[in-house]
Short mmCIF file of C-alpha atoms in Angstrom, two decimals:
data_model
loop_
_atom_site.label_atom_id
_atom_site.label_comp_id
_atom_site.label_asym_id
_atom_site.label_seq_id
_atom_site.Cartn_x
_atom_site.Cartn_y
_atom_site.Cartn_z
CA THR A 362 94.43 78.24 103.43
CA GLN A 363 91.01 78.97 101.96
CA LEU A 364 88.46 78.45 104.73
CA LEU A 365 85.53 78.16 102.34
CA GLU A 366 86.04 76.11 99.20
CA GLN A 367 83.53 76.52 96.42
CA SER A 368 83.13 74.06 93.57
CA PRO A 369 83.06 74.02 90.71
CA GLN A 370 84.91 77.25 89.95
CA PHE A 371 83.26 77.52 86.54
CA LEU A 372 80.09 76.01 85.16
CA SER A 373 78.66 76.43 81.67
CA ILE A 374 75.31 74.80 80.94
CA GLN A 375 72.37 75.01 78.58
CA GLU A 376 69.07 76.60 79.49
CA GLY A 377 66.78 74.08 81.18
CA GLU A 378 69.51 72.01 82.83
CA ASN A 379 69.78 71.48 86.58
CA LEU A 380 72.94 72.22 88.53
CA THR A 381 74.38 72.14 92.03
CA VAL A 382 77.23 74.21 93.42
CA TYR A 383 78.97 73.46 96.67
CA CYS A 384 80.52 75.39 99.52
CA ASN A 385 82.70 73.31 101.86
CA SER A 386 84.82 73.93 104.91
CA SER A 387 86.51 72.08 107.74
CA SER A 388 85.28 74.83 110.09
CA VAL A 389 81.88 75.19 111.72
CA PHE A 390 79.91 78.31 110.89
CA SER A 391 77.11 79.85 112.92
CA SER A 392 75.36 80.80 109.68
CA LEU A 393 76.03 80.83 105.98
CA GLN A 394 74.92 83.16 103.23
CA TRP A 395 74.69 82.91 99.45
CA TYR A 396 75.12 85.93 97.18
CA ARG A 397 74.83 86.40 93.42
CA GLN A 398 76.98 88.93 91.63
CA GLU A 399 76.39 90.09 88.08
CA PRO A 400 79.17 91.64 85.98
CA GLY A 401 79.94 95.23 86.96
CA GLU A 402 77.77 95.11 90.07
CA GLY A 403 78.09 94.32 93.75
CA PRO A 404 76.97 91.00 95.26
CA VAL A 405 73.31 90.70 96.22
CA LEU A 406 72.21 88.52 99.11
CA LEU A 407 70.04 85.55 98.12
CA VAL A 408 69.59 83.69 101.40
CA THR A 409 70.92 83.08 104.90
CA VAL A 410 70.83 79.61 106.45
CA VAL A 411 71.30 79.26 110.17
CA THR A 412 70.26 75.82 111.40
CA GLY A 413 72.14 72.60 110.57
CA GLY A 414 70.11 70.63 108.01
CA GLU A 415 68.07 73.67 107.05
CA VAL A 416 66.64 73.83 103.52
CA LYS A 417 65.40 77.08 102.00
CA LYS A 418 63.77 77.55 98.63
CA LEU A 419 63.76 80.69 96.52
CA LYS A 420 61.71 79.95 93.40
CA ARG A 421 63.94 77.57 91.37
CA LEU A 422 66.86 77.84 93.82
CA THR A 423 67.20 75.43 96.76
CA PHE A 424 69.75 76.07 99.48
CA GLN A 425 70.84 73.53 102.05
CA PHE A 426 73.01 73.90 105.14
CA GLY A 427 74.85 70.75 106.19
CA ASP A 428 73.91 69.01 109.42
CA ALA A 429 77.31 69.81 110.92
CA ARG A 430 77.16 73.44 109.68
CA LYS A 431 80.41 73.03 107.76
CA ASP A 432 79.03 72.97 104.23
CA SER A 433 76.22 74.17 102.03
CA SER A 434 74.84 73.60 98.56
CA LEU A 435 72.84 75.59 96.05
CA HIS A 436 70.72 73.69 93.55
CA ILE A 437 69.14 75.42 90.57
CA THR A 438 66.33 73.69 88.72
CA ALA A 439 65.73 74.41 85.04
CA ALA A 440 68.41 77.08 84.80
CA GLN A 441 67.69 80.21 82.78
CA PRO A 442 70.05 82.75 81.18
CA GLY A 443 69.04 85.19 83.91
CA ASP A 444 70.72 82.88 86.45
CA THR A 445 74.10 83.70 84.91
CA GLY A 446 76.48 85.25 87.41
CA LEU A 447 79.02 84.65 90.13
CA TYR A 448 77.63 82.77 93.13
CA LEU A 449 79.41 83.43 96.41
CA CYS A 450 79.00 81.73 99.73
CA ALA A 451 79.98 83.50 102.94
CA GLY A 452 80.25 81.96 106.37
CA VAL A 453 79.96 83.58 109.76
CA ARG A 454 82.35 82.35 112.43
CA GLY A 455 81.33 83.10 115.99
CA LYS A 456 79.20 86.11 116.77
CA GLY A 457 79.52 89.80 117.39
CA SER A 458 82.03 90.97 114.81
CA GLN A 459 81.67 91.62 111.15
CA GLY A 460 85.33 90.70 110.79
CA ASN A 461 84.33 87.07 111.14
CA LEU A 462 82.49 86.93 107.79
CA ILE A 463 84.49 84.75 105.36
CA PHE A 464 83.80 84.62 101.62
CA GLY A 465 84.49 81.78 99.24
CA LYS A 466 86.06 82.52 95.85
CA GLY A 467 82.81 81.88 94.00
CA THR A 468 81.35 79.74 91.24
CA LYS A 469 80.98 81.46 87.88
CA LEU A 470 77.82 80.19 86.19
CA SER A 471 76.99 80.73 82.54
CA VAL A 472 73.61 79.60 81.25
CA LYS A 473 73.35 79.59 77.48
CA PRO A 474 70.02 79.98 75.71
CA ASN B 300 66.39 104.63 99.52
CA ALA B 301 69.55 104.71 97.45
CA GLY B 302 71.10 101.91 99.53
CA VAL B 303 74.90 101.90 99.36
CA THR B 304 76.49 104.33 96.94
CA GLN B 305 80.13 104.49 95.86
CA THR B 306 82.09 107.05 93.90
CA PRO B 307 83.88 107.08 91.58
CA LYS B 308 82.87 104.12 89.41
CA PHE B 309 86.26 103.99 87.67
CA GLN B 310 89.62 105.51 88.55
CA VAL B 311 93.14 105.37 87.13
CA LEU B 312 96.03 106.42 89.35
CA LYS B 313 99.76 106.62 88.91
CA THR B 314 102.01 104.86 91.40
CA GLY B 315 102.49 107.03 94.47
CA GLN B 316 99.34 109.07 94.08
CA SER B 317 96.77 109.19 96.84
CA MET B 318 93.01 109.20 96.62
CA THR B 319 89.83 108.60 98.57
CA LEU B 320 87.08 106.20 97.58
CA GLN B 321 83.74 107.43 98.84
CA CYS B 322 81.01 105.24 100.33
CA ALA B 323 77.66 106.27 101.78
CA GLN B 324 74.56 104.42 102.96
CA ASP B 325 71.12 105.75 103.81
CA MET B 326 69.78 102.73 105.71
CA ASN B 327 71.06 103.81 109.14
CA HIS B 328 73.24 100.71 109.28
CA GLU B 329 75.76 100.43 112.11
CA TYR B 330 78.22 98.18 110.28
CA MET B 331 80.16 99.25 107.21
CA SER B 332 83.09 97.58 105.52
CA TRP B 333 85.42 97.70 102.56
CA TYR B 334 86.36 94.69 100.45
CA ARG B 335 88.60 94.23 97.47
CA GLN B 336 87.83 91.64 94.81
CA ASP B 337 90.61 90.19 92.69
CA PRO B 338 90.44 87.37 90.14
CA GLY B 339 90.96 84.03 91.84
CA MET B 340 91.08 85.61 95.29
CA GLY B 341 87.46 86.27 96.11
CA LEU B 342 86.33 89.09 98.37
CA ARG B 343 88.85 90.11 101.02
CA LEU B 344 88.03 92.41 103.90
CA ILE B 345 90.18 95.54 104.14
CA HIS B 346 88.70 97.51 107.05
CA TYR B 347 85.40 97.62 108.84
CA SER B 348 83.49 99.79 111.29
CA VAL B 349 80.96 98.84 113.93
CA GLY B 350 79.71 102.40 114.34
CA ALA B 351 80.66 106.06 114.09
CA GLY B 352 84.12 106.65 115.52
CA ILE B 353 85.05 102.94 115.61
CA THR B 354 87.09 101.16 112.95
CA ASP B 355 89.14 97.98 112.81
CA GLN B 356 91.41 96.14 110.40
CA GLY B 357 90.37 93.27 108.24
CA GLU B 358 92.41 90.69 106.36
CA VAL B 359 94.35 93.04 104.03
CA PRO B 360 94.58 96.52 105.65
CA ASN B 361 98.10 97.57 104.59
CA GLY B 362 98.19 100.68 102.41
CA TYR B 363 94.66 101.75 103.29
CA ASN B 364 93.16 104.06 105.91
CA VAL B 365 89.56 104.54 106.98
CA SER B 366 87.58 106.77 109.28
CA ARG B 367 83.93 106.84 110.32
CA SER B 368 82.88 110.30 111.45
CA THR B 369 79.18 109.74 110.69
CA THR B 370 76.90 106.72 110.51
CA GLU B 371 76.33 107.34 106.79
CA ASP B 372 79.86 107.71 105.42
CA PHE B 373 82.85 105.39 105.37
CA PRO B 374 85.62 106.62 103.04
CA LEU B 375 88.63 104.50 102.11
CA ARG B 376 91.92 106.29 101.59
CA LEU B 377 94.84 105.00 99.55
CA LEU B 378 97.90 106.72 100.94
CA SER B 379 100.42 106.00 98.17
CA ALA B 380 98.94 103.87 95.41
CA ALA B 381 100.81 100.78 94.21
CA PRO B 382 100.10 98.51 91.22
CA SER B 383 99.21 95.74 93.71
CA GLN B 384 96.19 97.83 94.69
CA THR B 385 94.68 97.49 91.24
CA SER B 386 91.37 95.86 92.04
CA VAL B 387 87.63 96.30 92.30
CA TYR B 388 86.63 97.79 95.62
CA PHE B 389 83.27 97.22 97.24
CA CYS B 390 81.75 99.00 100.19
CA ALA B 391 79.09 97.14 102.17
CA SER B 392 76.84 97.77 105.13
CA SER B 393 74.77 95.66 107.48
CA ARG B 394 72.21 96.53 110.11
CA ASP B 395 74.05 95.75 113.34
CA ARG B 396 76.39 93.29 115.00
CA SER B 397 73.84 90.47 115.06
CA HIS B 398 72.90 90.82 111.38
CA TYR B 399 75.67 89.82 109.01
CA GLU B 400 73.72 90.16 105.76
CA GLN B 401 75.69 92.57 103.63
CA TYR B 402 74.30 95.23 101.31
CA PHE B 403 76.94 96.01 98.72
CA GLY B 404 77.58 99.11 96.67
CA PRO B 405 78.18 98.94 92.90
CA GLY B 406 81.96 98.96 93.25
CA THR B 407 84.90 101.11 92.15
CA ARG B 408 87.27 99.71 89.56
CA LEU B 409 90.74 101.07 90.33
CA THR B 410 93.78 100.74 88.10
CA VAL B 411 97.21 101.81 89.33
CA THR B 412 99.85 102.21 86.62
#
């Protein structure tokens, strides 16, 4: 059973379009992170959300943590080719052990010029 | 700072061979971990360490050994390589047990024939 479900798995859009990707679970997480991974490289942390209902903005990217801390979304406004990559969410269950970090399978985004 | 470094970048092994994937970080991070990334499976935790001399198993530890003799280094050993271990391997570090944000290395692409 996949604890963190990401959707969609693949997304191909034109430059300038808006998009939202989702990260859902039936479990409660103490915090949730979003990473972006480009081909041939390791994931890079974009943001951590901690409080239920929290919204964080990073330029054209808006991250939201659900009120119940079971889900999160990433919205990109006016996507650019540089946004292309694999977007991963990762949830932290409990505290005190790195073994409790769970990754979703990712959403592969392609933004065409 | 170099961050997290991994060597080699690419490796081809024959079934039954052994090898060590190297990982080092220069950020004085307590936590280090190894993940494998496979298509459709996401990132899965192999082993992790909460500090020098302390290691623990993750989700998929079979066929792999680790040790942590220094804060900086966390090598991953494949004892007898199998085709099922063909994957991309990522080493990651984080500051301490209350900070789960991962800093990833560039990865090692391993093929076992």
